[in-house]
XYZ file of C-alpha atoms in Angstrom:
577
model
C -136.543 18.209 -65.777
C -133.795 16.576 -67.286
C -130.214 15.343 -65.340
C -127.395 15.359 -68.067
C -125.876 12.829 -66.056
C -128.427 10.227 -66.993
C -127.769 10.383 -70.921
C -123.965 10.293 -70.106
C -124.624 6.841 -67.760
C -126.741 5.508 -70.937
C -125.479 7.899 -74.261
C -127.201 5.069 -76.650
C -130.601 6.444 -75.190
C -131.003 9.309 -76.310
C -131.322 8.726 -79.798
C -134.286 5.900 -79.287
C -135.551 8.899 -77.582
C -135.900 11.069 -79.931
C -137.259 8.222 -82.294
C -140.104 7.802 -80.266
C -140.764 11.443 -80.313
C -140.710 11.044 -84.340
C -143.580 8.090 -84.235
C -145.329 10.338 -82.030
C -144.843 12.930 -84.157
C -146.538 11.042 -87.038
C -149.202 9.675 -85.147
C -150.230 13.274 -84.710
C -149.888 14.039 -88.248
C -152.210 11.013 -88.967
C -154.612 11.615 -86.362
C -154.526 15.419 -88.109
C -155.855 13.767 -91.332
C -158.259 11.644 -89.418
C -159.940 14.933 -88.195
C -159.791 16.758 -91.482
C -161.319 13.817 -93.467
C -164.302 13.064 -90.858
C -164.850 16.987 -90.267
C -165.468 16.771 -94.162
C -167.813 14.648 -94.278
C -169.460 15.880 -91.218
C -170.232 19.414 -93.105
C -171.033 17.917 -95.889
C -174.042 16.149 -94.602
C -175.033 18.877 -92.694
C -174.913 21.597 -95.394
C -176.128 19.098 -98.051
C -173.061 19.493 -100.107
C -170.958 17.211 -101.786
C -167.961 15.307 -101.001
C -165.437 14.052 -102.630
C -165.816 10.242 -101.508
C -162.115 9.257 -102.525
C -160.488 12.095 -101.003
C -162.196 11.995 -97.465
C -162.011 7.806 -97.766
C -158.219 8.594 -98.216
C -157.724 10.133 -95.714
C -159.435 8.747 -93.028
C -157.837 5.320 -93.959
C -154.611 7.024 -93.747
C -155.280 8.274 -90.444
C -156.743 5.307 -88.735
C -153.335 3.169 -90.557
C -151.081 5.965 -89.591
C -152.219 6.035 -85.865
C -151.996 2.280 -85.160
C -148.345 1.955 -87.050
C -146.748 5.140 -85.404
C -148.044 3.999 -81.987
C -146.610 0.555 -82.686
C -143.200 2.050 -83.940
C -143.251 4.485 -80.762
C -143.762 1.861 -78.692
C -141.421 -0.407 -79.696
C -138.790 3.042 -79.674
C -139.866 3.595 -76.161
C -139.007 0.211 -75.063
C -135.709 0.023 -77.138
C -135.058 3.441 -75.210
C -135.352 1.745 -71.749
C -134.275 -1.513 -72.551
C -130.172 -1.154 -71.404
C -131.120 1.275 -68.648
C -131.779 -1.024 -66.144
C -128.795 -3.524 -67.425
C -126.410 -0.634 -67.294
C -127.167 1.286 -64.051
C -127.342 -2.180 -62.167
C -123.966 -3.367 -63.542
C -122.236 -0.026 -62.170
C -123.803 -0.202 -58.979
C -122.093 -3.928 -59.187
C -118.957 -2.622 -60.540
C -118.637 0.589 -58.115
C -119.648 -1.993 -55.249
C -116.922 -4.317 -55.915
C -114.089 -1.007 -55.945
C -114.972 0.357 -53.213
C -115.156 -3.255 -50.812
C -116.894 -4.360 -47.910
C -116.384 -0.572 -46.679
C -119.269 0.373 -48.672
C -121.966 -0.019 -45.918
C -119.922 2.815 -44.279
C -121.439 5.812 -46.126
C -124.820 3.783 -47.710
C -126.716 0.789 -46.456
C -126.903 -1.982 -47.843
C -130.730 -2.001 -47.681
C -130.705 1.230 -49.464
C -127.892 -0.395 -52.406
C -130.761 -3.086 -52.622
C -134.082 -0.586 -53.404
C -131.888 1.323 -55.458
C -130.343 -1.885 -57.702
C -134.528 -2.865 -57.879
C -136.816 -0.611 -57.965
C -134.738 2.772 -58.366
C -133.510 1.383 -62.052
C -137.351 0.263 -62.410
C -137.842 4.131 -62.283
C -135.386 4.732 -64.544
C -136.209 2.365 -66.874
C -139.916 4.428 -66.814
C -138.384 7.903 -67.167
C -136.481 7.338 -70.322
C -138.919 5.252 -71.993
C -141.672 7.191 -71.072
C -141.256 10.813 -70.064
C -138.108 11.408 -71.898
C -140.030 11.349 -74.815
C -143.442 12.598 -73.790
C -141.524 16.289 -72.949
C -139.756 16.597 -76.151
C -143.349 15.716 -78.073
C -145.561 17.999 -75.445
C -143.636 20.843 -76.825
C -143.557 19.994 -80.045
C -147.662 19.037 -80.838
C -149.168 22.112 -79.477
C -146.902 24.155 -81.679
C -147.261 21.772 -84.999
C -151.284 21.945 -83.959
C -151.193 25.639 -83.413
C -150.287 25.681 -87.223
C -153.011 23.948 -88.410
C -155.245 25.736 -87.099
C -154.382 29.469 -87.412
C -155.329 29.555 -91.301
C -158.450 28.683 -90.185
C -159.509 30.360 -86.698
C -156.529 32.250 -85.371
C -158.352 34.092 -82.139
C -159.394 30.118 -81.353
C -155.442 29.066 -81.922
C -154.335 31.720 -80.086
C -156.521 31.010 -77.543
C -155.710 27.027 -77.247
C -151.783 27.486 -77.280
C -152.030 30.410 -74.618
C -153.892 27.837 -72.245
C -151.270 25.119 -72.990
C -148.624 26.921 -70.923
C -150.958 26.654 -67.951
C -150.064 22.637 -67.167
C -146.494 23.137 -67.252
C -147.352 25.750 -64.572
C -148.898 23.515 -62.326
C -145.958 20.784 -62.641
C -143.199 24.286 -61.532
C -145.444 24.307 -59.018
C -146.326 21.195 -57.871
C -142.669 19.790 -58.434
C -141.054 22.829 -55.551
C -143.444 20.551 -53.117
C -143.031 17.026 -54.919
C -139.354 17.050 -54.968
C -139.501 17.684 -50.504
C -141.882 14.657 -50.230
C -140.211 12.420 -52.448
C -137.171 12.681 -50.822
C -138.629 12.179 -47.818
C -140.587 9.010 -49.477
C -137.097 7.587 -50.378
C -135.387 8.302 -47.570
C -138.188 6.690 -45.322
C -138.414 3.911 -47.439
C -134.950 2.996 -47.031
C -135.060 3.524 -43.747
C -137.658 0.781 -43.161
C -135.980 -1.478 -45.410
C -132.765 -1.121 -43.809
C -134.274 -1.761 -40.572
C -136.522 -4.798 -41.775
C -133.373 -6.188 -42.936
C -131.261 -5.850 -39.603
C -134.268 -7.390 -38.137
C -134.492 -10.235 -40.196
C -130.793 -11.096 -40.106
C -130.646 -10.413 -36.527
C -134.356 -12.743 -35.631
C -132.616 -15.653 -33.692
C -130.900 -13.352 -31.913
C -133.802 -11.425 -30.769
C -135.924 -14.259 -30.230
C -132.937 -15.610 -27.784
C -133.297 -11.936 -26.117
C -137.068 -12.263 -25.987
C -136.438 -8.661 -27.733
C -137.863 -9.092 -30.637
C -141.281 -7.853 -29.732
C -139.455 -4.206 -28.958
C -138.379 -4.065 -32.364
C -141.917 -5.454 -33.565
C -143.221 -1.931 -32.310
C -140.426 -0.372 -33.406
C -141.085 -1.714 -36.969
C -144.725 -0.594 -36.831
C -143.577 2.670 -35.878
C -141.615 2.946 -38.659
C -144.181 1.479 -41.113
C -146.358 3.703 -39.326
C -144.292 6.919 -41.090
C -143.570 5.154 -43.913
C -147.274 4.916 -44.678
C -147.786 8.876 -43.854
C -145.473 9.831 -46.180
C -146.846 7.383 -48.822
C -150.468 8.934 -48.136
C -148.609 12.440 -48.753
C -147.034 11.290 -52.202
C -150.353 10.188 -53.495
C -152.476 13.026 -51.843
C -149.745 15.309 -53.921
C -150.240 13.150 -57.132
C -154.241 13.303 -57.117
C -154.356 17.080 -56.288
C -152.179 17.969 -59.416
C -154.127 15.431 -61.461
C -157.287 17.668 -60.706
C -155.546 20.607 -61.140
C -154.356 19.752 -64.416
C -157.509 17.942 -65.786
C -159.342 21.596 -64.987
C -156.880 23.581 -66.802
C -156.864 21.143 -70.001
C -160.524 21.112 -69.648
C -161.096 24.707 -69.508
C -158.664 25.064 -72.575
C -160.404 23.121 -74.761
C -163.579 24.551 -73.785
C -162.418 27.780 -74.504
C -160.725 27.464 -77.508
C -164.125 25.480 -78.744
C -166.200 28.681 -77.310
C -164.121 31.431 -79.866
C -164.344 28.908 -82.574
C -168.166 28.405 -82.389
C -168.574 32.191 -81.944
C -166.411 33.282 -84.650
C -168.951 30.247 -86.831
C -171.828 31.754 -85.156
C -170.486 35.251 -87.241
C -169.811 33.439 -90.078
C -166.085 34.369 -89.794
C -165.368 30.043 -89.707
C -167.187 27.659 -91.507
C -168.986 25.038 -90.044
C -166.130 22.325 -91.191
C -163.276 24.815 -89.977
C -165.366 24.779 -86.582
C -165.788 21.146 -86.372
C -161.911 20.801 -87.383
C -161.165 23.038 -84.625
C -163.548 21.049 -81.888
C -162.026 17.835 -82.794
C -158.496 18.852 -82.664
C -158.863 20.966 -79.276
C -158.225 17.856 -76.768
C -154.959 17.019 -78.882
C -153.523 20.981 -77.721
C -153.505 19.443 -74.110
C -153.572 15.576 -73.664
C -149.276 15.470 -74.811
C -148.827 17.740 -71.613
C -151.638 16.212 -69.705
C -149.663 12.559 -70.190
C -146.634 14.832 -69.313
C -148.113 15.576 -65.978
C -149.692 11.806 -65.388
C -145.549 10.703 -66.368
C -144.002 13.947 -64.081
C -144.629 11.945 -61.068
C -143.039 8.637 -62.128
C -140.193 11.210 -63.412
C -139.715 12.490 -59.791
C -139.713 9.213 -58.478
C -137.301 8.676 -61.199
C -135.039 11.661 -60.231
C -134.996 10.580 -56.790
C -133.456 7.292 -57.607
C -131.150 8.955 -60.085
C -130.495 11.482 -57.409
C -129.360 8.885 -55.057
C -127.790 6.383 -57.435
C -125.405 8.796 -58.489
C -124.495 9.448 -54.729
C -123.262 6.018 -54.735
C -121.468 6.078 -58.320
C -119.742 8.786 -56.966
C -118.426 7.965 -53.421
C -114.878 7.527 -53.295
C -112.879 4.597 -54.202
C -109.177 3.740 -53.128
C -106.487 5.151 -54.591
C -104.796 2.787 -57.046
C -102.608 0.329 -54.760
C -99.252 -1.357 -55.796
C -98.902 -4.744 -57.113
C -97.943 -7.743 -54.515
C -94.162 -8.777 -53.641
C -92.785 -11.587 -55.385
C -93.766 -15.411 -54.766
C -92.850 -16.688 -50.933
C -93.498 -13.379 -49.435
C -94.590 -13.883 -45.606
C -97.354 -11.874 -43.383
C -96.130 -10.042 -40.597
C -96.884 -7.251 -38.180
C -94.678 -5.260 -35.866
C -96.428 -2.678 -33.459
C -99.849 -2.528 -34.822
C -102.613 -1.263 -33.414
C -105.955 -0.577 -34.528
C -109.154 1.002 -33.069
C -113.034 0.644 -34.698
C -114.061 4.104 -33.582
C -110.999 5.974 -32.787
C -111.403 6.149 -29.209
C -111.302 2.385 -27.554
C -107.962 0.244 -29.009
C -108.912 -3.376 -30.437
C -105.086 -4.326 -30.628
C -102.477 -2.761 -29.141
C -98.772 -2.535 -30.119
C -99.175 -6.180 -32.067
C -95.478 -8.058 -33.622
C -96.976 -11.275 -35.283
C -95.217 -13.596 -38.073
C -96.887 -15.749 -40.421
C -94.042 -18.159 -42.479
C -95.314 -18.466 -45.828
C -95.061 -22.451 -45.145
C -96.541 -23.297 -42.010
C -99.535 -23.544 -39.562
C -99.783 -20.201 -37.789
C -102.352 -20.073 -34.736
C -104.263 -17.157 -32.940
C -105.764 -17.703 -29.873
C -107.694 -15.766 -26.565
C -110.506 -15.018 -25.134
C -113.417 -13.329 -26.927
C -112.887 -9.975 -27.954
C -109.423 -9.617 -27.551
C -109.137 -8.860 -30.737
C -108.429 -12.377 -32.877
C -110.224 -11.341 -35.753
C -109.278 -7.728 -36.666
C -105.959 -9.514 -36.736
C -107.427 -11.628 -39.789
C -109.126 -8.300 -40.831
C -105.717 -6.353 -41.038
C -103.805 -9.037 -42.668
C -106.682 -9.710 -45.592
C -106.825 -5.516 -46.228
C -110.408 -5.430 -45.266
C -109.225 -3.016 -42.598
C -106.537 -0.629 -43.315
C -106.625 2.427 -40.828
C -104.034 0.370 -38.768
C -101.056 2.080 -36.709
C -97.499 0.666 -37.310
C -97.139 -2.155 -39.703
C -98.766 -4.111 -41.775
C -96.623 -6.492 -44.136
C -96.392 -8.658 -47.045
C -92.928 -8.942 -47.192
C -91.625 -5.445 -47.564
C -94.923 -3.662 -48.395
C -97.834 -2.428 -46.560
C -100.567 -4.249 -47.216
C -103.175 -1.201 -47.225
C -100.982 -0.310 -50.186
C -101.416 -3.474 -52.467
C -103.878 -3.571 -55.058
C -106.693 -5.142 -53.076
C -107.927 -7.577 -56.521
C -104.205 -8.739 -56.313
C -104.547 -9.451 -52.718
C -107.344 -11.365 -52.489
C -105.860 -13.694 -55.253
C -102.595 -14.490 -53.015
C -104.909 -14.741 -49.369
C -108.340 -16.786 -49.200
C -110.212 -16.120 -45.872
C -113.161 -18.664 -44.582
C -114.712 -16.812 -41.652
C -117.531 -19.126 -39.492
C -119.833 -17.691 -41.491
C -118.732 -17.709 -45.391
C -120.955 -16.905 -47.406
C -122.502 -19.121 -49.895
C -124.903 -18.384 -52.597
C -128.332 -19.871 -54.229
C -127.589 -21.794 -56.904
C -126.095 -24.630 -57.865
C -122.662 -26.281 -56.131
C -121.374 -25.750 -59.397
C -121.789 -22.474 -59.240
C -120.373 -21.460 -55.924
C -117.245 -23.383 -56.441
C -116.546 -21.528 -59.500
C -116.529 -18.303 -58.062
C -112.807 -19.259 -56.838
C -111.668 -20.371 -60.308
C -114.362 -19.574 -63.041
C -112.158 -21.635 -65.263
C -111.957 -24.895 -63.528
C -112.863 -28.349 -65.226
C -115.142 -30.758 -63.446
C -112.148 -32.971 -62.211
C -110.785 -29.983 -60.384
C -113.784 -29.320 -58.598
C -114.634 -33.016 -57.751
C -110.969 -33.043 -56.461
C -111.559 -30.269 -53.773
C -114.850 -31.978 -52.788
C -112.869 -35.259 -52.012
C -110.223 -33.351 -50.153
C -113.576 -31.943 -47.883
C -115.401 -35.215 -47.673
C -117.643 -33.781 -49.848
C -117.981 -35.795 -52.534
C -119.865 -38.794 -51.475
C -122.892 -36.847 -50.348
C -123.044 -34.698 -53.794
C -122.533 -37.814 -55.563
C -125.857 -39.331 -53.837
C -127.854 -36.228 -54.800
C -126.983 -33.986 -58.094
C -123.544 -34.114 -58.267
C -122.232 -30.634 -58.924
C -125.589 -29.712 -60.328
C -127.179 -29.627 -56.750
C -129.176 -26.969 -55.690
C -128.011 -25.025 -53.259
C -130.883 -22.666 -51.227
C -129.837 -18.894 -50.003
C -126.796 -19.395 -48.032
C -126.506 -22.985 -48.472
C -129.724 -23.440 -45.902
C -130.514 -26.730 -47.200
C -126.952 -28.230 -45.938
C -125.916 -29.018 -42.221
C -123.673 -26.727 -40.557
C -120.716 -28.996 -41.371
C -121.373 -29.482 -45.054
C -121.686 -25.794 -45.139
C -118.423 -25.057 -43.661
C -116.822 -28.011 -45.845
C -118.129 -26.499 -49.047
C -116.938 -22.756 -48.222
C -113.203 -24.712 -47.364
C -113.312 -26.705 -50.594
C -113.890 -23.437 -52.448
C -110.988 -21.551 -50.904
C -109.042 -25.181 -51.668
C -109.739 -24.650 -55.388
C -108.681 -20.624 -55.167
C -105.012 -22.019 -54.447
C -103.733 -18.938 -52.712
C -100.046 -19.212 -51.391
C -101.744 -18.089 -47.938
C -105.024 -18.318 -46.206
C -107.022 -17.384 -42.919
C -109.079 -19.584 -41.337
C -111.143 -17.178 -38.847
C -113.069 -19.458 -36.590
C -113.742 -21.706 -39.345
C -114.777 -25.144 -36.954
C -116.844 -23.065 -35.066
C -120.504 -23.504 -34.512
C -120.011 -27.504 -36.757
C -119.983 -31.215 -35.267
C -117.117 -32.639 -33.548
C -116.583 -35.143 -36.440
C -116.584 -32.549 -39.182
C -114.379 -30.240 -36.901
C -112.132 -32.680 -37.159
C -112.143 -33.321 -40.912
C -111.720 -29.854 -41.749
C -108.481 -29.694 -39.283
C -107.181 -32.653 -40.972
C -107.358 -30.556 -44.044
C -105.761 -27.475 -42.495
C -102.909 -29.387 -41.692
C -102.005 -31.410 -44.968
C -102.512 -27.214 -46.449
C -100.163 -26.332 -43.850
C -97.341 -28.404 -45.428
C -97.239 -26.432 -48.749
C -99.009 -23.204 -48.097
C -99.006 -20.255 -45.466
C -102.243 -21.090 -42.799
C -103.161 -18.596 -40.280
C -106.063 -20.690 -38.053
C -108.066 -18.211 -35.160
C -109.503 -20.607 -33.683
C -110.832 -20.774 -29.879
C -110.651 -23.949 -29.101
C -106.600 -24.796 -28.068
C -107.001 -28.392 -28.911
C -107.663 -27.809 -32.469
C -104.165 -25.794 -33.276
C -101.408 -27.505 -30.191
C -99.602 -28.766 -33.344
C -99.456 -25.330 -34.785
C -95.484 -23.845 -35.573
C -96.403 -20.696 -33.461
C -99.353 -20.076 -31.606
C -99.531 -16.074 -30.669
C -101.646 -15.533 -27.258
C -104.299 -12.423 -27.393
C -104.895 -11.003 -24.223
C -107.125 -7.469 -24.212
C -105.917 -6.300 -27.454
C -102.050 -7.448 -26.645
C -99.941 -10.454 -26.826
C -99.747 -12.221 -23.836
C -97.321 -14.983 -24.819
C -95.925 -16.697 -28.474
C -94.443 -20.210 -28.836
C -95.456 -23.844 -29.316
C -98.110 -25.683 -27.277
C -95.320 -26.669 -24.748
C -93.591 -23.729 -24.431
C -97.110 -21.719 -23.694
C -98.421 -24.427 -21.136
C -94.814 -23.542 -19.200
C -94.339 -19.929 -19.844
C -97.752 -18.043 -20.805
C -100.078 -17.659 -17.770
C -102.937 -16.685 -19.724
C -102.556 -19.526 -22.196
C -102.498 -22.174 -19.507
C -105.692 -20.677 -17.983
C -107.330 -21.339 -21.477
C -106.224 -24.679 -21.478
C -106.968 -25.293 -17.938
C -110.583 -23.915 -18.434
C -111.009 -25.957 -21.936
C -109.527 -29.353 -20.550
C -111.906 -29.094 -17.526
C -115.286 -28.259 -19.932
C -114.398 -31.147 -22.075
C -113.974 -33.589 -19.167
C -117.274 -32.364 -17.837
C -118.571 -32.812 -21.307
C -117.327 -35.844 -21.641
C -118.783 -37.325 -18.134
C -121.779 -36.423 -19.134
C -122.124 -38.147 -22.330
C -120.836 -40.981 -20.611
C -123.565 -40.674 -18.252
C -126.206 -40.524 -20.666
């Protein structure tokens, strides 16, 4: 049970591999002069003959020596074996991950990318450091063993290696009906973690929705089956243990019965009989362990199984490089649809200068941010066109595109660690001045300076910050990327008034040197912008400045209207209070 496709993912393996089957090898040999020397002695005392002291001394020493050191060595070759596995499968996983994009979660979940990055390379890391090398030596003892002891009993050798066979029976069998319920243990179990996931991400909601104790029994359902098929696995893996501990049993017993009969006949002598006793467990405990290691093997071919079904989903074809410096966004007649069947934007002719402030507004839904989604390449199955400057930007290489166009969503994404950290993730080679200047520019720096500077700790998506500083820290990291053009999708949204306001300061001063796209949904935030571009159900309702709209564009004064009178009533109210 061996998948080529694992020693071609880690070729240095294989040869620690078969350097623990070499220890092994030797610890068999001494454990063979262990046997002879204390069957020796054994005979003697019984038979009242003598020994020779230095010889048996010898080699008893030698075995007990010889044991320890080649289980040491094989050890230590075991774990040498395993040691990159888990390094290497985990950085192609990363690797593959980042080629293929966000589209990823389209043919595997990310729940599934998780279990698989954990404890699928744990697996692996277990199959070549341990069962790798336990089949090559479980066909290699019985045979070396067998040749001990035919010079001395052959009926009892034959008898021994004939019953060896019978474990890696069971495991044929047992495997047919191991290999159904495994996959049905992995695909349950990423089931329920993809679904314990959702649920987690998704708890406020649910709580808001007073749905959350639906998908509490929903969960337990699922845990329910999860635990069935658990049960199954372990029913499957105790069953086969019997089975196998009968067989090895009833070998040894056997091949101790002919031995002691052929002594009883005085065709074996009493030390080739205790030689033989002594040395019948060793026939079966290699393929015994093989057994105990077959089912961490199928766990381990399971995760192999699947890991190399997401090595080997397709990537993008190799895009072309960007247009030179000062090329502009643009889009003329695009549409785009999620599922094929309902349009999201309809016949769509947008320009974004590369100098400028650039708005998108509308209602909810009317499709503001698959714009942003179109323009940054994260969506490319877009009718009509798509530009940056002449090209179509599903055909630019998408590393190259992400270099000339930052995005901050409302939502951007900001990892545990330190602020350090996160910052450099937009310039890994920035100095400490650099990234103290982007902090100032998002009235940032004072409150850093009060705690850890850039050595702060930052919690899983920044969860020890305020809404604001979170949204201040994603915008001073897309600051320090210096793209020629960004996207700011919704970026005030869900913050304070006063840090709105900060960050639309700094959209503005960007505006003056750079190419800024803002979707915002509040008007007042973007009436300065060059060109605003009204979405109405998918289509442009109107384009102009803040003047022009309020005179020409129906559905942008209706917007304003509505927003003007919710901020009066707001504004009463506070007054009131």
């Amino acid at each position: 049970m061996m998948d080529k496709r694992l020693f071609a993912l880690v070729p240095g393996a294989l040869r620690h591999v078969l350097l623990t089957v070499l220890w092994q090898f030797a610890g068999l040999a001494a454990n063979v002069c262990f046997v002879w020397g204390i069957s020796r002695v054994l005979a003697a005392l019984v038979e009242g003959t003598a020994v020779p002291p230095a010889y048996c001394a010898a080699l008893i020493f030698l075995g007990i020596c010889g044991r320890a050191l080649a289980a040491r060595m094989a050890q230590r070759s075991a774990f040498e074996a395993s040691a990159d596995v888990k390094r290497i499968v985990r950085c192609r996983i990363y690797e593959k991950l980042l080629r293929i994009g966000p589209h990823y979660a389209d043919d595997i979940a990310t729940a599934e990318v998780v279990q698989l990055s954990v404890e699928g390379c744990e697996q692996l890391e277990t199959y070549f450091g341990q069962y790798l090398p336990q089949l090559f030596y479980a066909v290699l003892a019985p045979t070396a063993l067998f040749i001990v002891v035919a010079p001395i009993c052959l009926p009892a050798a034959v008898v021994l290696l004939a019953c060896v066979p019978l474990i890696p029976a069971v495991i044929v069998l047992i495997q047919k009906i191991a290999k159904r319920i495994l996959a049905a243990y992995w695909d349950q179990y990423a089931a329920l973690g993809d679904t314990f996931l959702e649920n987690l991400q998704g708890l406020s909601t649910l709580k808001i929705y007073a749905a959350d104790a639906a998908r509490h029994e929903q969960m337990d359902r699922e845990a329910e089956r999860f635990r069935t098929v658990t049960m199954a696995v372990l029913s499957m893996q105790l069953n086969s243990i019997i089975v196998m501990d009968i067989v090895a049993l009833g070998g040894a017993a056997a091949g101790i019965s002919v031995a002691l009969l052929a002594a009883a006949h005085g065709a074996v002598t009493l030390f080739g009989a205790l030689l033989i006793a002594l040395l019948s467990a060793d026939f079966f405990i290699p393929m015994r362990q093989l057994g105990s290691y077959f089912h961490v093997a199928m766990n381990g071919i399971a995760a192999a199984d699947k890991i190399f079904r997401l090595l080997e989903l397709p990537e993008p074809a190799k895009r072309t490089a960007l247009p030179e410096a000062g090329a502009h966004f643009s889009m003329h007649g695009a549409g785009f649809s999620y599922d094929g069947e309902r349009a999201v934007l309809r016949a769509v002719d947008l320009d974004v200068p590369a100098v400028g402030l650039t708005a998108v507004v509308g209602e909810s839904g009317s499709g503001k941010s698959t714009i942003a989604a179109l323009l940054s390449g994260a969506e490319t199955g877009y009718m009509g066109q798509v530009l940056l400057g002449e090209q179509q930007v599903r055909a630019l290489d998408p590393a190259s595109l992400a270099h000339y166009l930052t995005t901050v969503g409302s939502a951007s994404f900001l990892f545990a660690g330190t602020v350090r950290d996160n910052l450099k993730l937009a310039a890994p080679h920035a100095d400490d001045e650099e990234l103290w200047s982007v902090l100032e520019a998002a009235a940032l720096a004072d409150y850093l300076r009060a705690q850890e500077g850039l050595d702060t700790r930052l919690e899983a998506r920044a969860a020890n910050l305020s809404g604001g500083q979170r949204q201040r820290l994603a915008l001073a990291r897309a600051l320090l990327a210096d793209s020629p053009a960004y996207i700011f999708d919704e970026a005030t949204s869900n913050i304070d008034v006063e840090s709105e306001e900060r960050i639309m300061a700094i959209l503005r001063d960007l505006a003056r040197r750079k190419a800024v796209l803002v979707i915002s949904h509040r008007l007042a935030n973007v009436v300065d912008a060059q060109c605003i571009y009204v979405l109405e159900k998918g289509g442009v309702a109107g384009a102009g400045t803040h003047d022009e709209l309020l005179s020409s564009c129906q559905a942008y004064r209706d917007l304003w209207t509505a927003q003007r009178e919710l901020e009066r009533f707001g504004e009463v109210r506070h007054g009131a209070l």
